[in-house]
Short mmCIF file of C-alpha atoms in Angstrom, two decimals:
data_model
loop_
_atom_site.label_atom_id
_atom_site.label_comp_id
_atom_site.label_asym_id
_atom_site.label_seq_id
_atom_site.Cartn_x
_atom_site.Cartn_y
_atom_site.Cartn_z
CA MET A 26 98.28 93.91 99.76
CA SER A 27 96.01 94.72 102.70
CA LYS A 28 93.48 92.20 103.97
CA ILE A 29 90.63 94.64 103.38
CA TYR A 30 91.67 95.22 99.77
CA GLN A 31 92.11 91.49 99.17
CA ASN A 32 88.65 90.85 100.61
CA LEU A 33 87.12 93.37 98.21
CA VAL A 34 89.00 91.79 95.30
CA ASN A 35 87.66 88.37 96.26
CA GLN A 36 84.12 89.75 96.18
CA LEU A 37 84.82 91.39 92.83
CA ASN A 38 86.22 88.14 91.42
CA ARG A 39 83.04 86.28 92.32
CA LEU A 40 80.99 88.82 90.39
CA TYR A 41 83.43 88.76 87.49
CA ARG A 42 83.49 84.96 87.17
CA HIS A 43 79.72 84.70 86.85
CA ASN A 44 79.32 87.57 84.38
CA ARG A 45 78.98 87.02 80.63
CA GLN A 46 77.70 90.45 79.64
CA GLY A 47 79.67 92.63 77.24
CA SER A 48 82.70 91.87 75.11
CA ILE A 49 85.86 90.32 76.52
CA ARG A 50 87.67 93.60 76.05
CA THR A 51 84.98 95.62 77.84
CA ARG A 52 84.84 93.17 80.75
CA ALA A 53 88.61 93.35 81.13
CA ARG A 54 88.58 97.18 81.04
CA TYR A 55 85.79 97.33 83.62
CA TYR A 56 87.51 94.80 85.87
CA GLU A 57 90.75 96.81 85.82
CA ALA A 58 88.82 100.00 86.69
CA MET A 59 87.00 98.26 89.52
CA LEU A 60 90.29 97.01 90.97
CA ARG A 61 91.46 100.62 91.28
CA PHE A 62 88.19 101.57 92.93
CA CYS A 63 88.56 98.69 95.39
CA ARG A 64 91.99 99.94 96.40
CA PHE A 65 90.57 103.42 96.93
CA LEU A 66 87.74 102.03 99.07
CA ALA A 67 90.15 99.96 101.16
CA GLU A 68 92.66 102.76 101.72
CA ARG A 69 90.31 105.72 102.14
CA TYR A 70 87.28 104.11 103.83
CA ARG A 71 88.39 100.63 104.91
CA LEU A 72 85.14 99.40 103.36
CA GLU A 73 84.67 95.66 103.77
CA ARG A 74 81.67 94.91 101.53
CA LEU A 75 81.16 96.03 97.93
CA ALA A 76 77.41 95.88 98.56
CA ASN A 77 77.85 98.87 100.92
CA ILE A 78 79.13 101.20 98.19
CA GLY A 79 77.16 104.43 98.47
CA PRO A 80 76.90 107.89 96.93
CA LYS A 81 79.59 109.36 99.23
CA HIS A 82 82.12 106.77 98.02
CA LEU A 83 81.37 107.54 94.38
CA MET A 84 81.56 111.30 94.85
CA ALA A 85 84.84 111.04 96.76
CA TYR A 86 86.31 108.82 94.07
CA VAL A 87 85.33 111.25 91.31
CA ALA A 88 87.00 114.06 93.24
CA TYR A 89 90.11 111.90 93.69
CA LEU A 90 90.28 111.10 89.96
CA GLN A 91 89.83 114.74 89.04
CA GLU A 92 92.57 115.79 91.48
CA SER A 93 94.81 113.15 89.88
CA GLY A 94 94.28 114.73 86.47
CA ARG A 95 92.22 111.94 84.92
CA ALA A 96 90.45 112.94 81.71
CA PRO A 97 86.64 113.26 81.81
CA SER A 98 86.30 110.37 79.36
CA THR A 99 88.39 108.11 81.61
CA ILE A 100 86.38 109.06 84.69
CA LYS A 101 83.09 108.34 82.93
CA THR A 102 84.35 104.95 81.78
CA ASP A 103 85.44 104.12 85.32
CA LEU A 104 82.02 105.15 86.64
CA ALA A 105 80.38 102.92 84.03
CA ALA A 106 82.51 100.04 85.30
CA ILE A 107 81.51 100.67 88.91
CA ARG A 108 77.81 100.80 88.00
CA PHE A 109 78.20 97.68 85.86
CA PHE A 110 79.45 95.61 88.79
CA HIS A 111 77.05 97.33 91.18
CA ASP A 112 74.18 96.09 89.01
CA LEU A 113 75.54 92.53 89.30
CA MET A 114 75.34 92.60 93.11
CA PRO A 115 72.39 90.59 94.48
CA ALA A 116 71.48 93.05 97.26
CA PRO A 117 73.28 96.41 97.08
CA ARG A 118 72.56 98.68 100.01
CA TYR A 119 72.39 101.98 98.12
CA GLN A 120 71.41 103.31 94.74
CA LEU A 121 74.28 105.10 93.02
CA PRO A 122 73.83 108.66 91.69
CA GLY A 123 73.98 109.43 87.99
CA ASN A 124 76.74 111.39 86.29
CA GLU A 125 74.61 114.54 86.30
CA SER A 126 74.92 114.62 90.12
CA LEU A 127 78.71 114.26 90.18
CA ALA A 128 79.88 117.57 88.65
CA LEU A 129 81.69 115.86 85.80
CA GLN A 130 83.39 117.84 83.09
CA ARG A 131 82.27 117.29 79.53
CA ARG A 132 84.29 114.97 77.31
CA SER A 133 86.78 116.76 75.12
CA SER A 134 88.71 115.07 72.32
CA GLY A 135 91.15 117.96 72.16
CA GLY A 136 91.99 118.28 75.82
CA VAL A 137 91.34 120.91 78.47
CA ASP A 138 93.67 123.75 79.41
CA ARG A 139 94.90 122.69 82.84
CA THR A 140 97.97 124.90 83.04
CA TRP A 141 98.73 127.19 85.98
CA SER A 142 99.52 130.85 85.45
CA ARG A 143 102.68 132.34 86.90
CA ASP A 144 100.68 134.17 89.56
CA GLU A 145 98.78 131.04 90.58
CA PHE A 146 101.99 129.11 91.06
CA SER A 147 103.54 131.95 93.07
CA ARG A 148 100.50 132.04 95.34
CA ILE A 149 100.55 128.35 96.17
CA LEU A 150 104.30 128.50 96.86
CA ALA A 151 103.62 131.33 99.27
CA ALA A 152 100.85 129.32 100.94
CA ALA A 153 103.18 126.34 101.39
CA LEU A 154 105.88 128.63 102.78
CA ARG A 155 103.47 130.14 105.31
CA GLU A 156 102.67 126.66 106.59
CA GLY A 157 106.35 125.72 106.76
CA ARG A 158 105.93 122.97 104.17
CA GLU A 159 109.32 122.87 102.50
CA ASP A 160 108.40 119.41 101.19
CA TYR A 161 105.35 120.79 99.38
CA ILE A 162 107.43 123.58 97.85
CA THR A 163 109.91 121.07 96.43
CA ILE A 164 107.20 118.72 95.17
CA LEU A 165 105.43 121.61 93.42
CA TYR A 166 108.73 122.60 91.80
CA LEU A 167 109.26 119.00 90.64
CA ALA A 168 105.94 119.08 88.83
CA TYR A 169 106.44 122.61 87.49
CA TYR A 170 110.00 122.12 86.20
CA ALA A 171 110.27 118.34 85.62
CA ALA A 172 106.63 117.36 84.93
CA LEU A 173 106.70 114.60 87.53
CA ARG A 174 103.44 112.90 88.41
CA ILE A 175 102.38 113.17 92.02
CA HIS A 176 103.16 109.52 92.84
CA GLU A 177 106.55 109.84 91.12
CA CYS A 178 107.45 112.70 93.46
CA PHE A 179 106.56 110.75 96.57
CA ARG A 180 108.57 107.76 95.36
CA ILE A 181 111.86 109.70 95.42
CA ASP A 182 114.30 108.43 98.04
CA THR A 183 117.74 109.61 99.06
CA ALA A 184 119.51 107.42 96.51
CA THR A 185 117.38 108.76 93.66
CA ALA A 186 117.94 112.36 94.78
CA ALA A 187 121.71 111.94 95.19
CA ARG A 188 122.01 110.36 91.76
CA ALA A 189 119.92 113.15 90.22
CA ILE A 190 122.27 115.78 91.64
CA ARG A 191 125.35 113.92 90.37
CA GLU A 192 123.92 113.47 86.87
CA ASN A 193 121.98 116.74 86.74
CA ALA A 194 118.95 114.72 85.65
CA ILE A 195 116.38 112.79 87.64
CA THR A 196 115.67 109.23 86.52
CA ILE A 197 112.08 108.20 87.14
CA LYS A 198 110.15 104.99 86.53
CA GLY A 199 106.68 106.01 85.42
CA LYS A 200 103.51 104.42 84.15
CA GLY A 201 103.88 101.09 82.43
CA GLY A 202 107.39 100.73 83.82
CA LEU A 203 108.74 103.34 81.39
CA VAL A 204 111.98 104.88 82.64
CA ARG A 205 112.87 108.42 81.66
CA ALA A 206 115.57 110.90 82.60
CA VAL A 207 114.51 114.53 83.00
CA PRO A 208 117.14 117.30 83.15
CA LEU A 209 117.23 119.14 86.48
CA HIS A 210 116.49 122.84 86.64
CA PRO A 211 119.00 124.57 89.00
CA ILE A 212 116.19 125.20 91.47
CA LEU A 213 115.58 121.47 91.74
CA VAL A 214 119.25 120.79 92.47
CA SER A 215 119.21 123.13 95.47
CA ARG A 216 115.84 121.82 96.66
CA LEU A 217 116.97 118.18 96.58
CA GLU A 218 120.20 119.10 98.38
CA LEU A 219 118.08 120.72 101.08
CA HIS A 220 116.09 117.54 101.72
CA LEU A 221 119.12 115.27 101.59
CA GLN A 222 120.49 117.19 104.59
CA THR A 223 117.48 116.22 106.72
CA THR A 224 116.40 112.81 105.37
CA PRO A 225 118.01 109.62 106.75
CA ARG A 226 119.83 107.55 104.17
CA GLY A 227 117.57 105.06 102.39
CA HIS A 228 114.36 106.89 103.29
CA LYS A 229 111.88 108.63 101.01
CA LEU A 230 112.29 112.40 100.87
CA PHE A 231 108.62 113.32 101.20
CA VAL A 232 107.06 110.47 103.18
CA PRO A 233 107.66 110.77 106.94
CA ASP A 234 108.32 107.63 108.96
CA GLY A 235 105.09 106.02 110.09
CA VAL A 236 103.04 107.61 107.28
CA GLN A 237 101.87 105.61 104.29
CA THR A 238 102.66 107.01 100.86
CA HIS A 239 99.03 107.26 99.76
CA THR A 240 98.24 109.23 102.93
CA ALA A 241 101.04 111.71 102.23
CA ILE A 242 99.72 112.13 98.67
CA GLN A 243 96.18 112.73 99.92
CA GLN A 244 97.45 115.37 102.35
CA LEU A 245 99.10 117.31 99.54
CA GLN A 246 95.97 117.04 97.40
CA ALA A 247 93.91 118.34 100.32
CA PHE A 248 96.31 121.28 100.67
CA ILE A 249 95.79 122.17 97.00
CA ARG A 250 92.01 121.95 97.40
CA THR A 251 91.91 124.17 100.48
CA THR A 252 94.23 126.80 99.01
CA ARG A 253 92.59 126.80 95.57
CA PRO A 254 90.00 129.54 96.35
CA TYR A 255 92.71 132.15 96.92
CA THR A 256 95.35 130.60 94.66
CA GLN A 257 93.37 130.52 91.43
CA ASP A 258 93.15 133.59 89.22
CA ALA A 259 89.85 135.45 89.53
CA SER A 260 87.19 134.19 87.11
CA SER A 261 89.52 131.49 85.76
CA PRO A 262 87.57 128.50 84.38
CA ARG A 263 90.59 126.21 84.39
CA PRO A 264 90.70 123.27 86.83
CA LEU A 265 93.59 123.87 89.22
CA THR A 266 95.11 120.49 90.09
CA PHE A 267 98.55 119.08 90.79
CA HIS A 268 98.44 117.33 87.42
CA GLY A 269 97.95 120.73 85.83
CA LEU A 270 101.53 121.62 86.79
CA ARG A 271 102.64 118.76 84.53
CA HIS A 272 100.63 120.36 81.70
CA THR A 273 102.30 123.70 82.47
CA CYS A 274 105.76 122.18 82.20
CA ALA A 275 104.88 120.37 78.97
CA ALA A 276 103.69 123.62 77.39
CA ARG A 277 106.90 125.39 78.42
CA TRP A 278 109.08 122.58 77.04
CA TYR A 279 107.19 122.69 73.74
CA GLN A 280 107.60 126.47 73.44
CA GLU A 281 111.33 126.16 74.14
CA ARG A 282 111.75 123.52 71.41
CA ILE A 283 109.83 125.63 68.91
CA ALA A 284 111.96 128.68 69.80
CA ALA A 285 115.06 126.54 69.22
CA GLY A 286 113.91 125.79 65.67
CA ASP A 287 112.14 122.42 66.01
CA THR A 288 109.13 121.62 63.86
CA PRO A 289 105.86 121.18 65.82
CA TYR A 290 106.05 117.41 65.37
CA ALA A 291 109.69 117.22 66.52
CA ALA A 292 108.85 119.43 69.50
CA ARG A 293 105.91 117.22 70.47
CA LYS A 294 108.06 114.11 70.12
CA ALA A 295 110.73 115.56 72.45
CA VAL A 296 108.10 116.60 74.99
CA SER A 297 106.46 113.19 74.79
CA LYS A 298 109.73 111.50 75.74
CA LEU A 299 110.22 113.81 78.74
CA LEU A 300 106.64 113.22 79.89
CA GLY A 301 107.15 109.46 79.84
CA HIS A 302 104.85 108.26 77.09
CA GLY A 303 105.02 107.80 73.33
CA ARG A 304 101.62 108.87 72.04
CA ASP A 305 101.35 112.06 70.01
CA ASP A 306 97.61 112.38 70.71
CA VAL A 307 98.30 112.41 74.45
CA THR A 308 100.98 115.07 74.02
CA ARG A 309 98.47 117.23 72.15
CA ILE A 310 96.16 117.05 75.19
CA TYR A 311 98.97 118.37 77.38
CA LEU A 312 99.44 121.25 74.92
CA ALA A 313 95.78 122.30 74.87
CA SER A 314 96.69 125.69 76.40
CA LEU A 315 98.68 126.67 73.30
CA ARG A 316 95.72 126.73 70.93
CA GLU A 317 94.77 130.25 71.91
CA PRO A 318 96.66 133.08 73.65
CA ARG A 319 96.65 133.28 77.44
CA THR A 320 96.49 136.58 79.31
CA THR A 321 98.89 135.23 81.91
CA ALA A 322 101.33 132.75 80.38
CA PRO A 323 103.44 130.23 82.26
CA LEU A 324 107.07 131.18 82.75
CA PRO A 325 109.11 130.75 79.58
CA GLY A 326 111.74 128.84 81.47
CA GLY A 327 114.55 130.45 83.33
CA ASP A 328 113.36 132.30 86.40
CA ALA A 329 111.39 130.86 89.25
CA PRO A 330 108.17 132.57 90.27
CA SER A 331 108.63 134.99 93.11
CA LYS A 332 106.73 134.30 96.31
CA MET A 333 104.20 136.69 97.74
CA ASN A 334 105.22 139.65 99.88
CA GLY A 335 108.83 139.39 98.75
CA GLN A 336 109.48 136.35 100.94
CA LYS A 337 112.65 134.43 100.25
CA GLU A 338 112.57 130.77 99.37
CA GLY A 339 112.74 128.65 102.48
CA ARG A 340 115.91 126.68 102.93
#
């Protein structure tokens, strides 16, 4: 735990101890949200005083949460927590902007279609290839074919990759400490073999020496943001984020289970296990794209998207 983050937590704890507003459950939820915001402030801005939180910090945090695939309802609750503690500060330096200034999506109980089309995925692979980012290509494949979260990808080390190749399934520890094993698509086997050839034993596959994990994650997110204007399908209203690749994979898994004869409930249950959670309502959010036909559907499973201009996959 960094000294800057610990200092922010100490300031937060002083506010928390003297607060009696709201229910115990609400205070606990807001405190947990504020802890995450403190970590973001420490890592991204090295901010030392909570009283110095300003509009730029809030806008950057909203963008970060959206890039991470957080639901609009979750983001709005987190913003409410930040404003709650901001109001408790004796002398805050800035006034925080309202939600109407932060380009928030509307709440949706049924979920938002976040899936990528086949063409969109092909375009971003081509962009990564042009920049020589073999690591980005593999990470994108891990989300597209194994539904890994972005932090789960960057946690993979040589031991995890070698075991995945031996077992033809990658074992990942996800949110809440839940461990799941996801079968490996043949493309992922060859991609992991590629990185094992160049990564020293015991090191992480996608985090270079001397670079912090959160920095490597932010660099990939920045790459997706900068390539989005020419990656996204014309006139597409869908948010194009890394987390959307996880939605794309979930939709494909569900369609495969239905084609194999599963009932919708059994298919959702199987997908839920592969995603690393046990809530049917959450799985339904991931399957929002299946409620109406898409003009450009995700790949049904077998073949990998071809890259632009007939370029071969980098080795």
